[in-house]
CSV table of C-alpha atoms (C1' of nucleotides) in Angstrom, one decimal:
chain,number,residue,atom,x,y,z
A,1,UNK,CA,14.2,-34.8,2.5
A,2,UNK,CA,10.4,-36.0,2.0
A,3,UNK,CA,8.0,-33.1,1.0
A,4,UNK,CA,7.3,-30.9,3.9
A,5,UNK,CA,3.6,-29.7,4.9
A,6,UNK,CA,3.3,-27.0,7.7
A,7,UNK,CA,4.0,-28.8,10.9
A,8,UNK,CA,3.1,-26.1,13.5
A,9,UNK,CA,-0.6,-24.1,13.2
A,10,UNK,CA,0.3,-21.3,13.0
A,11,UNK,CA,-2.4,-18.5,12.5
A,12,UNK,CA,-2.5,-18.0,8.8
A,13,UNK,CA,-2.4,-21.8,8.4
A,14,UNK,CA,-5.6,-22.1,9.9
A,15,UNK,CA,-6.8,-19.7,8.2
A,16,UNK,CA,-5.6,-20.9,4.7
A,17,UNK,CA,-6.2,-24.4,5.4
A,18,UNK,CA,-9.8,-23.5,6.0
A,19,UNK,CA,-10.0,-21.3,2.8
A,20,UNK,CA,-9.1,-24.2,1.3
A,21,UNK,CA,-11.4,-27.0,2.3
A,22,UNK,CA,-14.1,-24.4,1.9
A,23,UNK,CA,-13.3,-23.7,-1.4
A,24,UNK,CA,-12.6,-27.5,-1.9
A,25,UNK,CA,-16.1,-28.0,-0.7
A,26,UNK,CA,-17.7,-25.6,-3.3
A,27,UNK,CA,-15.7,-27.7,-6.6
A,28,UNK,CA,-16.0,-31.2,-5.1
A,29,UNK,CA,-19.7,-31.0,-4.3
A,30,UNK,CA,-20.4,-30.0,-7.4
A,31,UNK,CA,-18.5,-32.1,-9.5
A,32,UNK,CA,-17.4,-34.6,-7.5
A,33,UNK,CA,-13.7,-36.2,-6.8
A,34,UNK,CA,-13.1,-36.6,-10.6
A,35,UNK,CA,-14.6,-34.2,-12.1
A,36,UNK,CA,-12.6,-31.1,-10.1
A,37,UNK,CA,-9.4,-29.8,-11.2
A,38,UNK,CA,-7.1,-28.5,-8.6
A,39,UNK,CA,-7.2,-24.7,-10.5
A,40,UNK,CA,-10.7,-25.1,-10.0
A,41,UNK,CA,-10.7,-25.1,-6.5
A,42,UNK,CA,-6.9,-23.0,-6.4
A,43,UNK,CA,-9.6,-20.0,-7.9
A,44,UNK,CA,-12.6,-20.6,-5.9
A,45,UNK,CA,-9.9,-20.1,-2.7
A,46,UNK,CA,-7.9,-17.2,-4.6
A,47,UNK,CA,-4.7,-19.2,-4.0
A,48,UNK,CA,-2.2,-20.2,-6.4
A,49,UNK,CA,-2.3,-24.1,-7.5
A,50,UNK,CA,1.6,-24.6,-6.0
A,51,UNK,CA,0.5,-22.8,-2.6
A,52,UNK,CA,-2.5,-25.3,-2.0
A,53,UNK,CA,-0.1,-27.8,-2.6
A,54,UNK,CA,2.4,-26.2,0.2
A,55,UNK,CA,-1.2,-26.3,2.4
A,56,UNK,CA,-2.3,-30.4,1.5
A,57,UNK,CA,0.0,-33.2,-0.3
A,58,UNK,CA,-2.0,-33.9,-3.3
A,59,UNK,CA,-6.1,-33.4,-4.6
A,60,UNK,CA,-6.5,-36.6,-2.7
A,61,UNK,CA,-5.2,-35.0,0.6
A,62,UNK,CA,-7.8,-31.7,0.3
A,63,UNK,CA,-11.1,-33.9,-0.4
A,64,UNK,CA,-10.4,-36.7,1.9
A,65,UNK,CA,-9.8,-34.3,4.4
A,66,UNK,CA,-12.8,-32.7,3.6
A,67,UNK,CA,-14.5,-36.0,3.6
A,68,UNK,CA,-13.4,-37.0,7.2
A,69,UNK,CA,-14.0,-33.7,8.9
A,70,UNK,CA,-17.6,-33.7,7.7
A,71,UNK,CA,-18.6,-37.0,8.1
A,72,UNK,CA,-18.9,-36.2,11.7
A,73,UNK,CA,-21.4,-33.8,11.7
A,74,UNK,CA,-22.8,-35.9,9.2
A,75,UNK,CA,-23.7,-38.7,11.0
A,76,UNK,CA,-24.1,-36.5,14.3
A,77,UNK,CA,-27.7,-35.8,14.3
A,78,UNK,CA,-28.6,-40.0,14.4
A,79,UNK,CA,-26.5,-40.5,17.7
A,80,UNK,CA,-28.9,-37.5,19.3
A,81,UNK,CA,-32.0,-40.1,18.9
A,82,UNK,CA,-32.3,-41.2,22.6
A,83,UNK,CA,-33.8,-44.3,23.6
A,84,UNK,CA,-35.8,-43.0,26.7
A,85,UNK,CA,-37.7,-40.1,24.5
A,86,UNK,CA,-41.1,-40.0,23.5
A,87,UNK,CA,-40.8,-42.0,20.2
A,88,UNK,CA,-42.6,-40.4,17.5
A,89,UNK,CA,-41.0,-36.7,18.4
A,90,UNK,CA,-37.2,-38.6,18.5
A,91,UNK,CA,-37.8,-39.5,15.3
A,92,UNK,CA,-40.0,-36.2,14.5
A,93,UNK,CA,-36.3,-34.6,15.9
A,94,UNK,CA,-34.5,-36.7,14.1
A,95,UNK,CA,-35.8,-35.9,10.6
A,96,UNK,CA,-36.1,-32.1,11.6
A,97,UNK,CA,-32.2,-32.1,12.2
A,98,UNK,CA,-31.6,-34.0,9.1
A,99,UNK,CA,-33.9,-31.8,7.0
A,100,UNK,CA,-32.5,-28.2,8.8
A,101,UNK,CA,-28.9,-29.9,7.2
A,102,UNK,CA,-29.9,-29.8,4.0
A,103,UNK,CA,-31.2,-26.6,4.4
A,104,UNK,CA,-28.0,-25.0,5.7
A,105,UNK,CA,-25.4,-27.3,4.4
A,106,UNK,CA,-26.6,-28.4,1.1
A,107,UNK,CA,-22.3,-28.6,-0.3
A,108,UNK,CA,-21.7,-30.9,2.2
A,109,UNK,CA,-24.9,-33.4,1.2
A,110,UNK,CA,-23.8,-33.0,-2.1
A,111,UNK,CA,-19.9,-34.2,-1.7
A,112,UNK,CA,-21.6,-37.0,0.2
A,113,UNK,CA,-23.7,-38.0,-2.4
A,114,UNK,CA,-21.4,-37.7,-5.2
A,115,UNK,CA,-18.8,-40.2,-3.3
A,116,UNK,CA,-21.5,-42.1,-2.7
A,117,UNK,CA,-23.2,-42.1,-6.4
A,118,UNK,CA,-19.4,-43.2,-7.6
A,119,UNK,CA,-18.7,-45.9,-5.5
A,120,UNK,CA,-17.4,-44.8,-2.0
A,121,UNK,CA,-14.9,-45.7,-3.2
A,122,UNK,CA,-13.0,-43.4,-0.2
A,123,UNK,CA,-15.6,-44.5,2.5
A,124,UNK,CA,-16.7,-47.4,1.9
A,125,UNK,CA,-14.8,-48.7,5.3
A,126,UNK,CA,-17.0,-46.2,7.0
A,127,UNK,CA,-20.3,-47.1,5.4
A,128,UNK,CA,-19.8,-50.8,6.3
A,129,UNK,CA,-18.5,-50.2,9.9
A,130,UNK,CA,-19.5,-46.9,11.9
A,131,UNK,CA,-22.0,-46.0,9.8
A,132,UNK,CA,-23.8,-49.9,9.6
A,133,UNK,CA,-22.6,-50.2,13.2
A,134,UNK,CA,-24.6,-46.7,13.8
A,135,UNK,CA,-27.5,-47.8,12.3
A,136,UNK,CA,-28.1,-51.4,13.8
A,137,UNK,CA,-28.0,-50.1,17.2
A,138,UNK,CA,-30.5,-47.7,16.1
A,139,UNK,CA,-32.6,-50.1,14.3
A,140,UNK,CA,-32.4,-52.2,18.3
A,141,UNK,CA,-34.0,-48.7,19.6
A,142,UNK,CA,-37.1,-48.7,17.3
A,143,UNK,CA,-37.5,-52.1,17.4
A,144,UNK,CA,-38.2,-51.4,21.1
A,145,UNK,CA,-40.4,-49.0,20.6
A,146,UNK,CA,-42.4,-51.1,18.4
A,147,UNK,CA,-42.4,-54.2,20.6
A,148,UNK,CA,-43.5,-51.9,23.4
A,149,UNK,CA,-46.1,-50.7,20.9
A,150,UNK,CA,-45.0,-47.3,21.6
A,151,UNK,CA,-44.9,-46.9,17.6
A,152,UNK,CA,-46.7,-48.8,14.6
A,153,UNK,CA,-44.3,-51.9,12.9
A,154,UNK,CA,-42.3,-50.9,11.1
A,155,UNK,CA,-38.6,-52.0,9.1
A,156,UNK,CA,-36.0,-49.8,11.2
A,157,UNK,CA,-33.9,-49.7,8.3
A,158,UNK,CA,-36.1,-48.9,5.7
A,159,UNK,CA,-37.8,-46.0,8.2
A,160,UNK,CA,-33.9,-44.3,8.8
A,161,UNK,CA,-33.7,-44.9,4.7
A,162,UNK,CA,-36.5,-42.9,4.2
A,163,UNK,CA,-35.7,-40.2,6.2
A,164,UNK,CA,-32.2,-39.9,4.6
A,165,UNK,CA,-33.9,-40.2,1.1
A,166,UNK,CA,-36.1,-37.6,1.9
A,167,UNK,CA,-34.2,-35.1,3.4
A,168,UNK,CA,-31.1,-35.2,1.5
A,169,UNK,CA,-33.6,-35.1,-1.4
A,170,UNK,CA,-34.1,-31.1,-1.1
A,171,UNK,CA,-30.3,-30.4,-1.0
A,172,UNK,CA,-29.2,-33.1,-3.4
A,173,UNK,CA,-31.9,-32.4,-6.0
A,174,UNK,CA,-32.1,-28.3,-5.1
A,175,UNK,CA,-32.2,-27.2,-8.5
A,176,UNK,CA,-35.3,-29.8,-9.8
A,177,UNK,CA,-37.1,-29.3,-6.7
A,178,UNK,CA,-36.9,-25.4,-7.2
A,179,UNK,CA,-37.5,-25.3,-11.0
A,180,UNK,CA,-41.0,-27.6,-10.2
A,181,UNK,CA,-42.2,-25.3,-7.1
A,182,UNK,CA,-40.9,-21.8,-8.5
A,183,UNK,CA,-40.6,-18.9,-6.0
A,184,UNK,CA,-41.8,-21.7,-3.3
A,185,UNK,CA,-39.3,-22.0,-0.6
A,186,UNK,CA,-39.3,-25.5,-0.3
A,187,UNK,CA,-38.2,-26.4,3.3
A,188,UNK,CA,-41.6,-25.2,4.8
A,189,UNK,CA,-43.3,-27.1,2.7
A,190,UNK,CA,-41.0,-30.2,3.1
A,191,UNK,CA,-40.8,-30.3,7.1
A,192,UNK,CA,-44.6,-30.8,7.0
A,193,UNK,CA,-44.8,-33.1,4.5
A,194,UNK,CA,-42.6,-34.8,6.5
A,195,UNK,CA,-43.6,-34.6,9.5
A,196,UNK,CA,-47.2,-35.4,8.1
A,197,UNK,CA,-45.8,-38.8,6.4
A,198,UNK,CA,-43.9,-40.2,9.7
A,199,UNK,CA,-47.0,-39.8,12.0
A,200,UNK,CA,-48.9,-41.4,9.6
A,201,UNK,CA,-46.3,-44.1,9.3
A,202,UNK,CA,-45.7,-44.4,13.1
A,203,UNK,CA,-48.5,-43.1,15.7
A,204,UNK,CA,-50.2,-46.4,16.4
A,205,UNK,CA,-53.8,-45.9,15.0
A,206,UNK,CA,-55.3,-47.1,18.7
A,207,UNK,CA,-53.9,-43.3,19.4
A,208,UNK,CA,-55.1,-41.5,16.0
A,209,UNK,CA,-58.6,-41.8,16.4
A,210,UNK,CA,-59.1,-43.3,20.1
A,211,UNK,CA,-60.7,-46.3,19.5
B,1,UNK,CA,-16.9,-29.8,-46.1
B,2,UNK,CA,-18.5,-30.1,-42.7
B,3,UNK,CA,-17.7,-32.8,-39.8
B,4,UNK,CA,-19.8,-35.2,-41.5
B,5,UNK,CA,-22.0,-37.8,-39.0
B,6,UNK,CA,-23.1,-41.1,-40.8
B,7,UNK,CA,-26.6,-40.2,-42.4
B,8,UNK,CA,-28.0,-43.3,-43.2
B,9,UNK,CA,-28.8,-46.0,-40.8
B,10,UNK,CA,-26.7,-49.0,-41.6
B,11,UNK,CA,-27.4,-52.5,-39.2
B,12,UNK,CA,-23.6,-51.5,-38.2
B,13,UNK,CA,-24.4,-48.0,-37.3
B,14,UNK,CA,-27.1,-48.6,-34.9
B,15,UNK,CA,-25.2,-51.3,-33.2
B,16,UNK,CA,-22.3,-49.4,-32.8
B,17,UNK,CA,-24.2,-46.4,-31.6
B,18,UNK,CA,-26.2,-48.3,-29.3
B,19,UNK,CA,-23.0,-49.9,-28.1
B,20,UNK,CA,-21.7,-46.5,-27.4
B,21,UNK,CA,-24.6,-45.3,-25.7
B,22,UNK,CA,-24.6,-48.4,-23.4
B,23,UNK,CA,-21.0,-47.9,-22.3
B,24,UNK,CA,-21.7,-44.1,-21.7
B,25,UNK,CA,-23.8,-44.8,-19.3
B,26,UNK,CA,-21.8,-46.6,-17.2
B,27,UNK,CA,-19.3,-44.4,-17.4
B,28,UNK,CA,-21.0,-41.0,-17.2
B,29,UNK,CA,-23.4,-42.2,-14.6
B,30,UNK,CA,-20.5,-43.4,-12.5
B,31,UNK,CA,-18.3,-40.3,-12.7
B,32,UNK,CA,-20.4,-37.5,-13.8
B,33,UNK,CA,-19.9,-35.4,-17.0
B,34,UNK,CA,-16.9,-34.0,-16.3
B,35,UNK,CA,-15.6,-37.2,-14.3
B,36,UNK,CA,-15.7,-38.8,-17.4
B,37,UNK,CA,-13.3,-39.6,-20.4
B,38,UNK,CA,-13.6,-40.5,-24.0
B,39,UNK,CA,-10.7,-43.0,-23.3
B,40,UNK,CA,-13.1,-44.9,-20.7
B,41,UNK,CA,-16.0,-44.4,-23.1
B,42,UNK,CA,-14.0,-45.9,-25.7
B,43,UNK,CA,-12.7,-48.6,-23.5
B,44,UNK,CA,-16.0,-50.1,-22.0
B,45,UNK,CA,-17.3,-50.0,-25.7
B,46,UNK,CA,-14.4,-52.2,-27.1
B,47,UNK,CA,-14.1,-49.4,-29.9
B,48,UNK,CA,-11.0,-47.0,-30.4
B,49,UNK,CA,-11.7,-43.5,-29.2
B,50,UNK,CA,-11.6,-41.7,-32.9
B,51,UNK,CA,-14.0,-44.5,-33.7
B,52,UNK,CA,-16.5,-42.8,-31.2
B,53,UNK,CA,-16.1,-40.0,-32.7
B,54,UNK,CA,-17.0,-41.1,-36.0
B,55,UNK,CA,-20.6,-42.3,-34.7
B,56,UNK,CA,-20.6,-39.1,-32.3
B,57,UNK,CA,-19.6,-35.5,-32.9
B,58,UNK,CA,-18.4,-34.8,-29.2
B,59,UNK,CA,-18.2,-36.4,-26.1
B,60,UNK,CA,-20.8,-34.0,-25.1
B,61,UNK,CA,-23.0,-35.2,-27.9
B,62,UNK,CA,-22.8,-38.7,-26.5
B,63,UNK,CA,-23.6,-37.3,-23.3
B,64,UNK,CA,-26.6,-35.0,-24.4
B,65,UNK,CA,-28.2,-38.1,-27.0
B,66,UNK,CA,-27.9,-40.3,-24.0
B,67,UNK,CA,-29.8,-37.7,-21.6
B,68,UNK,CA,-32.4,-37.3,-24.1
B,69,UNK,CA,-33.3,-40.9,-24.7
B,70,UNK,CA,-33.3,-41.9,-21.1
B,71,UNK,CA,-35.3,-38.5,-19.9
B,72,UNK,CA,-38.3,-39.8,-21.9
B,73,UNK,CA,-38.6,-42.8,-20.1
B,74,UNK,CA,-37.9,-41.6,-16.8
B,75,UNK,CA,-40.8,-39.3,-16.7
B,76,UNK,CA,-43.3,-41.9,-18.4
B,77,UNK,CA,-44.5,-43.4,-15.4
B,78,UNK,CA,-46.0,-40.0,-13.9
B,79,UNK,CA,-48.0,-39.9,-16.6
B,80,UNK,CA,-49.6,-43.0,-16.3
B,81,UNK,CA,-51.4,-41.9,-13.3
B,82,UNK,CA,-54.7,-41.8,-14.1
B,83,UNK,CA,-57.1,-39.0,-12.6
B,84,UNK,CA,-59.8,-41.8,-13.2
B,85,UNK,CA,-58.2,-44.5,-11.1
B,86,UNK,CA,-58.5,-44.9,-7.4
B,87,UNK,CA,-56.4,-42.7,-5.9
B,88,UNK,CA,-54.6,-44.6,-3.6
B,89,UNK,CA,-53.8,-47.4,-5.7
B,90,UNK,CA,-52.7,-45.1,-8.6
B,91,UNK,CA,-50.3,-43.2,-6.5
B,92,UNK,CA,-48.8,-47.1,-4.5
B,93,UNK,CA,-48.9,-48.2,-8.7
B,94,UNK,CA,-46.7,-44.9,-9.1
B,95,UNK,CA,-44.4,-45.8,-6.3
B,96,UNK,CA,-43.8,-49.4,-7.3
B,97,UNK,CA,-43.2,-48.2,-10.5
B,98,UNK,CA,-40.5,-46.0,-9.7
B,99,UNK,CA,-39.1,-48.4,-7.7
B,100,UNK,CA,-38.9,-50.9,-10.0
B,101,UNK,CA,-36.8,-48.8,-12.1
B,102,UNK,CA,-34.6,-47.9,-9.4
B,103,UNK,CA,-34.1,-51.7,-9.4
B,104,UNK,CA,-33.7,-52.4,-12.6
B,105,UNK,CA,-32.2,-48.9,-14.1
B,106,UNK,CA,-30.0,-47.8,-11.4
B,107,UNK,CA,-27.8,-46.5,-13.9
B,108,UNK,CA,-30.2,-44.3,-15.5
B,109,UNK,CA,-31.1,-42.9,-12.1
B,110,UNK,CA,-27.6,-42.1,-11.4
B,111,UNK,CA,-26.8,-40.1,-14.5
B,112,UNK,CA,-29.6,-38.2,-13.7
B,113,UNK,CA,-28.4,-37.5,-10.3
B,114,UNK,CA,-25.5,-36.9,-11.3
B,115,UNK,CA,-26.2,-34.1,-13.8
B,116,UNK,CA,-29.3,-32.6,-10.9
B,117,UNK,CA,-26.1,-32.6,-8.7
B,118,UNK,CA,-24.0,-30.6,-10.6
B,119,UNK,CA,-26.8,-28.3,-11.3
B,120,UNK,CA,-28.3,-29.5,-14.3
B,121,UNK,CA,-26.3,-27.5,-17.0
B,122,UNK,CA,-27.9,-29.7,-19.7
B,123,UNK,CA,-31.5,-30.1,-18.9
B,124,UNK,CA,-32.8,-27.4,-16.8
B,125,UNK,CA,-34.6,-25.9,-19.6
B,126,UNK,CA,-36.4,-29.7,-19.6
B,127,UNK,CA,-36.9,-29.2,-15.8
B,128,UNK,CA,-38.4,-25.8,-15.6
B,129,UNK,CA,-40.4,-26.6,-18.8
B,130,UNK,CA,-41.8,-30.7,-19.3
B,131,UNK,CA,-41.3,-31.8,-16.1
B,132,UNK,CA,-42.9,-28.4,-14.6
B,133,UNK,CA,-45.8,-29.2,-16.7
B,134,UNK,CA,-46.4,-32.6,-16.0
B,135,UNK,CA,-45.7,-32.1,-12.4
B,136,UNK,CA,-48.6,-29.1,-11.9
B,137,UNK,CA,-50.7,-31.5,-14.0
B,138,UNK,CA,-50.3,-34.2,-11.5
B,139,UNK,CA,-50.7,-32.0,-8.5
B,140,UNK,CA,-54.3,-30.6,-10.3
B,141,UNK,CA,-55.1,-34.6,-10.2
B,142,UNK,CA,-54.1,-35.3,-6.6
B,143,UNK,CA,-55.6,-32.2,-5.2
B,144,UNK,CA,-58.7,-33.1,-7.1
B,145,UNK,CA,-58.9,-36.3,-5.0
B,146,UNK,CA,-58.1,-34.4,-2.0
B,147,UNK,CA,-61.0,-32.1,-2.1
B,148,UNK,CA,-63.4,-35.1,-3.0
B,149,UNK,CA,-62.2,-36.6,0.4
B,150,UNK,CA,-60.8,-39.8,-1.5
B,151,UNK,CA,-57.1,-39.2,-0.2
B,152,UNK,CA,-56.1,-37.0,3.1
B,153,UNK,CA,-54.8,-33.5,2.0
B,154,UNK,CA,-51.8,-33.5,1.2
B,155,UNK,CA,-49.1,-31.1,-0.7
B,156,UNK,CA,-49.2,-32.8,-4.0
B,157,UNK,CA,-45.9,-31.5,-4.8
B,158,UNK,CA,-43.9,-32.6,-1.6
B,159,UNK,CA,-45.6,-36.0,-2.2
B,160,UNK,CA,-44.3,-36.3,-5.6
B,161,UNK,CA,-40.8,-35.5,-4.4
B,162,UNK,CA,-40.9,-37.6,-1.0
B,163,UNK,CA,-41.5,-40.5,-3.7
B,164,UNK,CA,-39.1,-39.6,-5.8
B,165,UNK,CA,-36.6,-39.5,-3.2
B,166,UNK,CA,-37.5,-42.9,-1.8
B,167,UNK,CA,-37.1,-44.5,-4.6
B,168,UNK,CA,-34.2,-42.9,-6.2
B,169,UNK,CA,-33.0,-43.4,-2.7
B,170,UNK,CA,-32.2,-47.5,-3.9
B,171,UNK,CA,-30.5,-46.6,-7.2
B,172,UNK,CA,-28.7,-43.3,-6.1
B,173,UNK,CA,-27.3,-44.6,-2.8
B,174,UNK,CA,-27.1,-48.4,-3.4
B,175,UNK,CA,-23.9,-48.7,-1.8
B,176,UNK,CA,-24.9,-47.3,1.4
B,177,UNK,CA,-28.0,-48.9,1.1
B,178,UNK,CA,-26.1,-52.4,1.1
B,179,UNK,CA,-23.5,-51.4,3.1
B,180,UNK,CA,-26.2,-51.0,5.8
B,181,UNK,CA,-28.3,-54.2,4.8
B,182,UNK,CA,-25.7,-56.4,4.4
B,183,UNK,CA,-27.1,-59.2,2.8
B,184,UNK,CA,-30.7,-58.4,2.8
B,185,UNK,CA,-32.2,-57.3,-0.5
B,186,UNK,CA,-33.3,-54.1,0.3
B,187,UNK,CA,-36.1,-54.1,-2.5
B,188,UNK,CA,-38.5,-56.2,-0.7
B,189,UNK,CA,-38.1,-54.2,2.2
B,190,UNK,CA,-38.6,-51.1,0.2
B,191,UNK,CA,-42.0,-51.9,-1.4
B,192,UNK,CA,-43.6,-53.1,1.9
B,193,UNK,CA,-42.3,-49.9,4.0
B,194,UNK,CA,-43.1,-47.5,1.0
B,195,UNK,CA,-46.5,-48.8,0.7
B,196,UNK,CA,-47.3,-48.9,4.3
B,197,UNK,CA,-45.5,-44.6,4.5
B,198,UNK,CA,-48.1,-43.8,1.7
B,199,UNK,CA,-51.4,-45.6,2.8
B,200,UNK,CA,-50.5,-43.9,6.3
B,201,UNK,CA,-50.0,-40.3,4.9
B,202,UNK,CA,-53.1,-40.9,2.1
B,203,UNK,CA,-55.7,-42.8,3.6
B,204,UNK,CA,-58.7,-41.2,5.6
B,205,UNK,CA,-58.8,-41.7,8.8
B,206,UNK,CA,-62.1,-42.5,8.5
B,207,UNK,CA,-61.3,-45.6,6.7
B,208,UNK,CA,-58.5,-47.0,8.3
B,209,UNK,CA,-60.8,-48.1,11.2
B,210,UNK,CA,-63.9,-47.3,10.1
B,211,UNK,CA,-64.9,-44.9,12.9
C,1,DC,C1',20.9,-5.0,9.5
C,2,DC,C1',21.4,-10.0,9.5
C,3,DT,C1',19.7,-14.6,10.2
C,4,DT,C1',16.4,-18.0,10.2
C,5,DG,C1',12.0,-19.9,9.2
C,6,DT,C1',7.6,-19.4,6.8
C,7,DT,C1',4.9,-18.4,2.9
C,8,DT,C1',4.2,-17.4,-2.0
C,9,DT,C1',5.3,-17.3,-6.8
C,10,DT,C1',7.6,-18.6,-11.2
C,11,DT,C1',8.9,-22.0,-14.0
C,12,DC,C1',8.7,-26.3,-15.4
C,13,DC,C1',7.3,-31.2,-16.6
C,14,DA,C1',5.3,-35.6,-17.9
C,15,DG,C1',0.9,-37.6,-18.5
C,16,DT,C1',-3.9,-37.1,-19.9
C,17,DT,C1',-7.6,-35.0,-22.4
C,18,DG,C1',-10.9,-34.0,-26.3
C,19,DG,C1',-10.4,-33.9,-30.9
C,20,DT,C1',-8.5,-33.9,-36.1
C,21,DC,C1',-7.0,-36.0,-40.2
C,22,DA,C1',-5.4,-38.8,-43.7
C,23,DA,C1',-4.5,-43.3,-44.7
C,24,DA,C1',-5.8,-48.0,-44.4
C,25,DT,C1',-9.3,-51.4,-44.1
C,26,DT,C1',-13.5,-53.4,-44.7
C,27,DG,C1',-18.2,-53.9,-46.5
C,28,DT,C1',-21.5,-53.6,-50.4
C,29,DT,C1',-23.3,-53.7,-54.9
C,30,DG,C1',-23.3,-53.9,-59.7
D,1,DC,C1',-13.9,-58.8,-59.1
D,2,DA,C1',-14.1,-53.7,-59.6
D,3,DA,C1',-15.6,-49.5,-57.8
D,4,DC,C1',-17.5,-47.1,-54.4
D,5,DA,C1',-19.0,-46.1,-49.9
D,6,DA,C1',-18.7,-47.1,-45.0
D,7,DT,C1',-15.8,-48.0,-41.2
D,8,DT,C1',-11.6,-48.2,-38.5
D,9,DT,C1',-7.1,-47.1,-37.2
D,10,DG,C1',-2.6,-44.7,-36.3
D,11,DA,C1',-0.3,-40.6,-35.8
D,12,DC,C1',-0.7,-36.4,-34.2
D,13,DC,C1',-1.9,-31.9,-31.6
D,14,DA,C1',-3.0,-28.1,-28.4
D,15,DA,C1',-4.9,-27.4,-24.0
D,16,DC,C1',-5.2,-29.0,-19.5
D,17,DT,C1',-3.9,-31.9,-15.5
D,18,DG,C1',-1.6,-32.9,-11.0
D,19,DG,C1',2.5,-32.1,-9.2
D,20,DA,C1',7.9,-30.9,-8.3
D,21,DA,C1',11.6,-27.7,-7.6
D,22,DA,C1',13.6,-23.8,-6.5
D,23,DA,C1',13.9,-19.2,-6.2
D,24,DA,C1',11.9,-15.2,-4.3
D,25,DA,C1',9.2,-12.6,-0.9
D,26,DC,C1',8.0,-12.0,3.7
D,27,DA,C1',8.1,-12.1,8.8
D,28,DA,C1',10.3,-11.9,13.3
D,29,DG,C1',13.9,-12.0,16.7
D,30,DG,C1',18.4,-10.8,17.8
DNA sequence: CCTTGTTTTTTCCAGTTGGTCAAATTGTTG
DNA sequence: CAACAATTTGACCAACTGGAAAAAACAAGG
């Protein structure tokens, strides 16, 4: 007999496999894949270290599950950008959505950018297919926009780049950003900033000044 | 008798210690503090692992020396802004400069994400106190140009961190970043479209068309 | 109360980890 | 080449690591 994990969902596997990945969330994100120790995250979810193994086969099992279930809402916010919006607020949207998920869900940007700091070496399929697949069919919308002069030129890539870099900047770097502004929250600041830098970058300057 | 550390500096010594401190960072900046082993250390130096610990007292003393010496000259470039300069070309000069060591120190960028990540256990006394410093120091400079109408208005300290992010950006998330580009270099890219975000969010209007 | 299935804990293990120490080796210098 | 210091290695250790096994505790229906 192979070793068994719970088959049915019952109740208080739900509720223990959640307590899990949330408490797998708070280790890996912090220290990354290598760096956790499965009585790390056993504590953090008040379990014992054999009972998260009854829950998930191995370490491996907890993050990569933890990996796959928020890579969707990860990536969700870029497949909202819609083609027949009014450019600049799309992308105004865009980063807003991006920015309000690092506000709320700084953990998950972390175990992101930990896996991807190491390597990927767990999503590296993803980053070269959905994700690359995700982008170029974005970078065909703005193109658009910019051939219909709807927006200023500009390198598709480079733009989504920027508003990942920038964004993920506040959760990913949380502690220097807050111990260089103080008692400043930094997200009111940072949406406009933001929103300042991608009208600047975009709104064709025929529109900025009218002439 | 004390652990004793070798005193002098032999020609052997400072080899050896700056062989160790190379193959830390690859290590430490792939895997984190706590991701990381004395065995790999030891390994990517060609040295036995004792033998580190004849140059070093502790992996965390390899850790903490190599911190220090790359911390001073990651911050160096902010201070070559000069207040006397012209704005916008001291601030693109800043930019390029970061991202050329983004380029060419990726590593050294990724330790330092790394350890931000984590929460900066070992520097945040250097982040709430130098880097403060130099940071409010900067942002007395920008707004300076501000008020003298050289330079839009801007939140000095959200500009300093959206340029930070961009060009950390490259070196933090260069897997992603190639995933994405494929082929494409993304450094070219990155200049041009950083250059164009910051002349957009800096330059008077009043300049850009001359009306 | 008994049976059956689920959940939890106790005990254990082999491999890894950071680190010590004494012995062996290798410079270096007179 | 001695003699002494600097360097390197091999053997070792206690604590920690991911994980297995099995027994114990618990739940629910008959």
């Amino acid at each position: 007999m192979t070793k068994t994990v719970p088959k049915s969902d019952t109740r208080i596997q739900k509720k223990n496999q959640a307590l899990i990945m949330s408490a797998g969330l708070v280790v890996f994100s912090q220290f990354g894949f290598r760096g956790s120790t499965l009585d790390l995250v056993a504590q953090e979810a008040g379990l014992s270290k054999p009972n998260l193994l009854y829950y998930f086969r191995s370490k491996d099992a907890i993050y990569t599950a933890l990996l796959a279930k928020t890579l969707t809402n990860w990536l969700e916010p870029l497949r909202k950008i819609d083609a027949k919006g009014d450019p600049v607020e799309e992308l105004l949207g865009y980063a807003k959505r991006k920015l309000d998920m690092s506000q709320h869900y700084p953990r998950e940007s972390r175990l992101f950018a930990n896996e991807i700091i190491q390597g990927a070496p767990r999503i590296g399929d993803v980053l070269r297919g959905e994700l690359r697949e995700l982008v170029d069919e974005t970078a065909v919308v703005i193109n658009g926009w910019a051939t219909a002069g709807r927006i200023n030129k500009v390198d598709p890539y480079h733009l989504i780049f920027s508003i990942w870099a920038q964004t993920q900047h506040y959760a990913d770097f949380d502690v220097q950003v807050r111990s260089v502004l103080g008692n400043i929250d930094p997200f009111d600041g940072a949406q406009y900033h933001l929103e300042a830098m991608l009208r600047g970058l975009l709104t064709p300057l025929v529109d900025q000044k009218g002439c």
